PDB file of C-alpha atoms and ligand atoms in Angstrom:
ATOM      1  CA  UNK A 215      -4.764  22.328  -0.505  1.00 88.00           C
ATOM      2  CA  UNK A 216      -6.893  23.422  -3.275  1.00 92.00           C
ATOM      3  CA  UNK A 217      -9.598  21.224  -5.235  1.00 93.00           C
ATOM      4  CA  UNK A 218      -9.653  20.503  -8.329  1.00 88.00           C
ATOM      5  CA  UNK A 219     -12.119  19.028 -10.770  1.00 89.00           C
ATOM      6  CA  UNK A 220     -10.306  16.213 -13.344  1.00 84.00           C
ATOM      7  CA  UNK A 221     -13.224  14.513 -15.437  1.00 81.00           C
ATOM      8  CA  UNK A 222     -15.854  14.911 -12.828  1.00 85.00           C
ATOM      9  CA  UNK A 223     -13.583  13.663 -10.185  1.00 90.00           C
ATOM     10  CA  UNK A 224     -12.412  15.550  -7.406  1.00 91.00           C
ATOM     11  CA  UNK A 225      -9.298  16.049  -6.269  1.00 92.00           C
ATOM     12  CA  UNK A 226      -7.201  17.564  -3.880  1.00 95.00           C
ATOM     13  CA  UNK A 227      -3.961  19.535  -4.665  1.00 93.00           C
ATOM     14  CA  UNK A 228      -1.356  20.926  -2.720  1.00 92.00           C
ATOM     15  CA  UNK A 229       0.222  24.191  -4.411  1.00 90.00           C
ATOM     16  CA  UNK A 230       2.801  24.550  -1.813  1.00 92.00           C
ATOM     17  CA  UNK A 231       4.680  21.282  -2.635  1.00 92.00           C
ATOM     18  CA  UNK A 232       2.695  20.064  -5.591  1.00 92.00           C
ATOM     19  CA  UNK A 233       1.187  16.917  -4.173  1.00 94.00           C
ATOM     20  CA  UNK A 234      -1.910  15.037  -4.870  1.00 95.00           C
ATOM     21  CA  UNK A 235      -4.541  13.564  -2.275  1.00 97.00           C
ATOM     22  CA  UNK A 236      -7.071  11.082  -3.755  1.00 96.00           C
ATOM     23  CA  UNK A 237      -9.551  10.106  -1.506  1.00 96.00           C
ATOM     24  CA  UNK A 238     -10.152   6.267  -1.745  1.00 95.00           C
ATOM     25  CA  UNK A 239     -11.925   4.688  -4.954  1.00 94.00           C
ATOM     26  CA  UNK A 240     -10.753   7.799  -7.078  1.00 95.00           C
ATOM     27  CA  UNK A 241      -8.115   7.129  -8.804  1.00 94.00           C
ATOM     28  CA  UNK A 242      -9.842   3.883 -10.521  1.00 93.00           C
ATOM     29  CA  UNK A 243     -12.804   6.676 -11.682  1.00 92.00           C
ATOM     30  CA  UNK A 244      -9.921   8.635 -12.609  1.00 91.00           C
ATOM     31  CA  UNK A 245      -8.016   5.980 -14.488  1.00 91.00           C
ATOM     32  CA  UNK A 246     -11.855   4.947 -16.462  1.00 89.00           C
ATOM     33  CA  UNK A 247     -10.676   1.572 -17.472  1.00 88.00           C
ATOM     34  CA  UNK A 248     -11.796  -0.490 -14.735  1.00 88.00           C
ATOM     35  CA  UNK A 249      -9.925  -3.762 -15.678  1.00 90.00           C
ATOM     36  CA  UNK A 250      -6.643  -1.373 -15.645  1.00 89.00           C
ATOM     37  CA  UNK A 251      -7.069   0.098 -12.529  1.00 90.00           C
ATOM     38  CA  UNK A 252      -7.642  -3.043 -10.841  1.00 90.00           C
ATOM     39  CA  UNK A 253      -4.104  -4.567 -12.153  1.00 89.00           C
ATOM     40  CA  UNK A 254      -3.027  -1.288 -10.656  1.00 89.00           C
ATOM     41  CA  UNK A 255      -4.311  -1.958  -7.463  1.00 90.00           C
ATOM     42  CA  UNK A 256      -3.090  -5.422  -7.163  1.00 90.00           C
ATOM     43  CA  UNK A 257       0.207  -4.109  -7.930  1.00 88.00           C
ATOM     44  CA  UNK A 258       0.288  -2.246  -4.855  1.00 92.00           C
ATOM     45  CA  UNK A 259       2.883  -3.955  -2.526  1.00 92.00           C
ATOM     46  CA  UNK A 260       3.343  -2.513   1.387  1.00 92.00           C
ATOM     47  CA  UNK A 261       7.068  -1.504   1.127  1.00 90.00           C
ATOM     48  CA  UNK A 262       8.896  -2.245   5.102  1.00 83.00           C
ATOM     49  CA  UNK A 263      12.184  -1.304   3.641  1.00 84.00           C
ATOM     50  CA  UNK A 264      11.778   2.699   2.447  1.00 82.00           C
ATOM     51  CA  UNK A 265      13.618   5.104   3.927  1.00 86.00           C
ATOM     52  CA  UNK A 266      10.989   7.488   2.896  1.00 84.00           C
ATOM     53  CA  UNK A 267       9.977  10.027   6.286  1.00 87.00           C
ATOM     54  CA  UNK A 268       5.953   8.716   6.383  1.00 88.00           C
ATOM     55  CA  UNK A 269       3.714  11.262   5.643  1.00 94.00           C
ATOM     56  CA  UNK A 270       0.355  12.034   7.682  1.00 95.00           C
ATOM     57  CA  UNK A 271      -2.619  10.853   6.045  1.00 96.00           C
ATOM     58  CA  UNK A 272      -4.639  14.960   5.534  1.00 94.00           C
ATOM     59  CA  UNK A 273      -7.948  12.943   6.961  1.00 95.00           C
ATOM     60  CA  UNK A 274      -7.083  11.094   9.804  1.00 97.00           C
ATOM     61  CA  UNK A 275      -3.570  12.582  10.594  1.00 96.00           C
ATOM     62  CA  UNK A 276      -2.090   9.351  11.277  1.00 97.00           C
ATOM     63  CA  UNK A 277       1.499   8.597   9.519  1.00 96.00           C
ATOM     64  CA  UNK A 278       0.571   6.855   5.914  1.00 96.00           C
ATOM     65  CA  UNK A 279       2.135   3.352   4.705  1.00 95.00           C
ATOM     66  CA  UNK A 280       4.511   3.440   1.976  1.00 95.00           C
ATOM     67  CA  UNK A 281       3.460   1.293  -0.915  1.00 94.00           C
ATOM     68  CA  UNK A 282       5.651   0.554  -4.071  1.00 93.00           C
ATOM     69  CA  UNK A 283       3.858   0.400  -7.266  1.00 88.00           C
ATOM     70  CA  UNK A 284       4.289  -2.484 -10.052  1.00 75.00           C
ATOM     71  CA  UNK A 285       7.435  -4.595 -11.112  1.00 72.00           C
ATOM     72  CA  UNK A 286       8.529  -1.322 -12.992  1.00 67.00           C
ATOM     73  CA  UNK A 287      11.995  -0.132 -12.028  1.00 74.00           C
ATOM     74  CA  UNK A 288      12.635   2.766 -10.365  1.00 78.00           C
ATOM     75  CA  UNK A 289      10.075   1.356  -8.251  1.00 80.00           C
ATOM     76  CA  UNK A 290       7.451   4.223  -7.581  1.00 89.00           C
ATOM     77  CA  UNK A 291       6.501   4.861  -4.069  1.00 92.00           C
ATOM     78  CA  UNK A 292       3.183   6.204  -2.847  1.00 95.00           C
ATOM     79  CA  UNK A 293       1.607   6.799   0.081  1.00 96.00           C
ATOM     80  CA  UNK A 294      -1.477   4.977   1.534  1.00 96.00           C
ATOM     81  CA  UNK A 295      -3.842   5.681   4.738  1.00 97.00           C
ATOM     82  CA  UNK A 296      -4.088   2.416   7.205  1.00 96.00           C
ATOM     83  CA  UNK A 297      -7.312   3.146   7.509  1.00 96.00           C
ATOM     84  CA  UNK A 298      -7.941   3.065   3.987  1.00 96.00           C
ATOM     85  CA  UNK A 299      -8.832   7.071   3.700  1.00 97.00           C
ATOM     86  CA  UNK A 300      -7.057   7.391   0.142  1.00 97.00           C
ATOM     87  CA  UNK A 301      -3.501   7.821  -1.427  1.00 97.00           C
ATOM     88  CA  UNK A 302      -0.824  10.487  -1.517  1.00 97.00           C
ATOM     89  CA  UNK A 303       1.072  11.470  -4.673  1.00 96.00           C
ATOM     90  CA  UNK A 304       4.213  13.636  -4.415  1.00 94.00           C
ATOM     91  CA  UNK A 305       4.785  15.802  -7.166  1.00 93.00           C
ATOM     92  CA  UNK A 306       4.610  13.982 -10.734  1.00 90.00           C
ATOM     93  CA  UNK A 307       3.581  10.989  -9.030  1.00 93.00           C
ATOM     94  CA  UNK A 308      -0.119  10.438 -10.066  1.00 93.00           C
ATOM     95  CA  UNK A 309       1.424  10.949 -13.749  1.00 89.00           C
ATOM     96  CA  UNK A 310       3.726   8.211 -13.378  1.00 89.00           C
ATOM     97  CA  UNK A 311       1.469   5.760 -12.174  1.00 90.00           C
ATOM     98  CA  UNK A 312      -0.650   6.763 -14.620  1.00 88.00           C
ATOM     99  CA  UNK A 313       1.556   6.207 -17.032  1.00 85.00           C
ATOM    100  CA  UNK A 314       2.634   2.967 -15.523  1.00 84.00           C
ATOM    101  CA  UNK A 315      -1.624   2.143 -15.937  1.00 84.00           C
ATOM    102  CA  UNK A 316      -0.738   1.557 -19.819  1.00 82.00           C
ATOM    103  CA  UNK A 317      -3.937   3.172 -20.370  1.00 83.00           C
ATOM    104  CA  UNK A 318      -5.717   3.312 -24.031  1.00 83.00           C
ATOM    105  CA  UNK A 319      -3.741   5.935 -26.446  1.00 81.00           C
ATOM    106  CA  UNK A 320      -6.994   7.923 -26.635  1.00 82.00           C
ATOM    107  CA  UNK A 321      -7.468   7.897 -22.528  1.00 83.00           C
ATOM    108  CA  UNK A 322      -7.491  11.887 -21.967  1.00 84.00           C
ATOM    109  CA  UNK A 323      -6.417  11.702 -17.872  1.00 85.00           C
ATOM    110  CA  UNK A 324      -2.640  11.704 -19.270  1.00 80.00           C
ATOM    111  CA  UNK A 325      -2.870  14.409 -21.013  1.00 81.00           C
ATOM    112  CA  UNK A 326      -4.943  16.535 -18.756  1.00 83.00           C
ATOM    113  CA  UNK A 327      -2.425  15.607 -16.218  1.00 83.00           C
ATOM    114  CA  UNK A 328       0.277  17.067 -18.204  1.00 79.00           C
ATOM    115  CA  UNK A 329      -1.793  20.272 -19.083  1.00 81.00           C
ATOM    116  CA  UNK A 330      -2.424  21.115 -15.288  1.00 79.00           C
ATOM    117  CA  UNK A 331       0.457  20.086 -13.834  1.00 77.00           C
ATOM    118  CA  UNK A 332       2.718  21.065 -16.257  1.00 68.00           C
ATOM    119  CA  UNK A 333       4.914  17.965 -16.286  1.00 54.00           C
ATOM    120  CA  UNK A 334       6.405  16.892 -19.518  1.00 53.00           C
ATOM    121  CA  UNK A 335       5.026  12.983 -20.503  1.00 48.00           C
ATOM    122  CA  UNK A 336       7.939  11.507 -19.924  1.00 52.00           C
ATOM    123  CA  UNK A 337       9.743   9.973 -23.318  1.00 54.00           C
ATOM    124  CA  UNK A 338      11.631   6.811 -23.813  1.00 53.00           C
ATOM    125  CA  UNK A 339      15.568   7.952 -24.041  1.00 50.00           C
TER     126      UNK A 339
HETATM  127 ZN1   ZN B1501      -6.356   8.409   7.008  1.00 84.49          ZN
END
């Protein structure tokens, strides 16, 4: 995992399978809009039903919860310490919930997302 620094927040990046680790509290600094990123929050719903292998929190090595993310459909599932360490994107993740944030037009995370990651925003078809 490498570290990177996304408007004075810092977060940790896997370059092996493109994943994001965001320790807990950081992706509401990341997201800037506090009234946003507490809809996001709420949104969060423990999922019982994913077939999903867990993944092991990077902190305290235990096996993560699955969480699904908003009403949207394809439901977007994330990864979430029991102990409350932080969250776990999989590759493109963080961009998609970001997304799903309806953030202000001139909110730069999206696009600084885009630029480091190198994911295309996705479009409406
Ligand atoms: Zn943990």
């Amino acid at each position: 995992m490498i570290t990177l620094e996304l408007t004075d927040v810092e977060i940790d990046h896997c370059i092996k399978c493109g994943g994001i680790w965001l320790d807990a509290g950081e992706l509401e600094l990341l997201l800037g809009e506090p009234e946003k990123a507490k809809q996001l929050l709420d949104a969060f719903k423990l999922d019982s039903t994913s077939t999903e292998k867990p993944r092991k929190c990077p902190i305290c090595y235990k096996k993560m919860r699955k969480i699904i993310v908003g009403p949207t459909k394809p439901a977007l599932l994330i990864d979430k310490c029991r102990r409350g360490d932080g969250l776990w994107f999989d590759k493109g993740e963080l961009e998609d919930i970001i997304s799903r944030a309806e953030l202000d037009k001139d909110n730069k995370i999206q696009k600084l997302l885009a630029d480091m990651f190198g994911h295309d925003q996705k479009e409406e078809a």
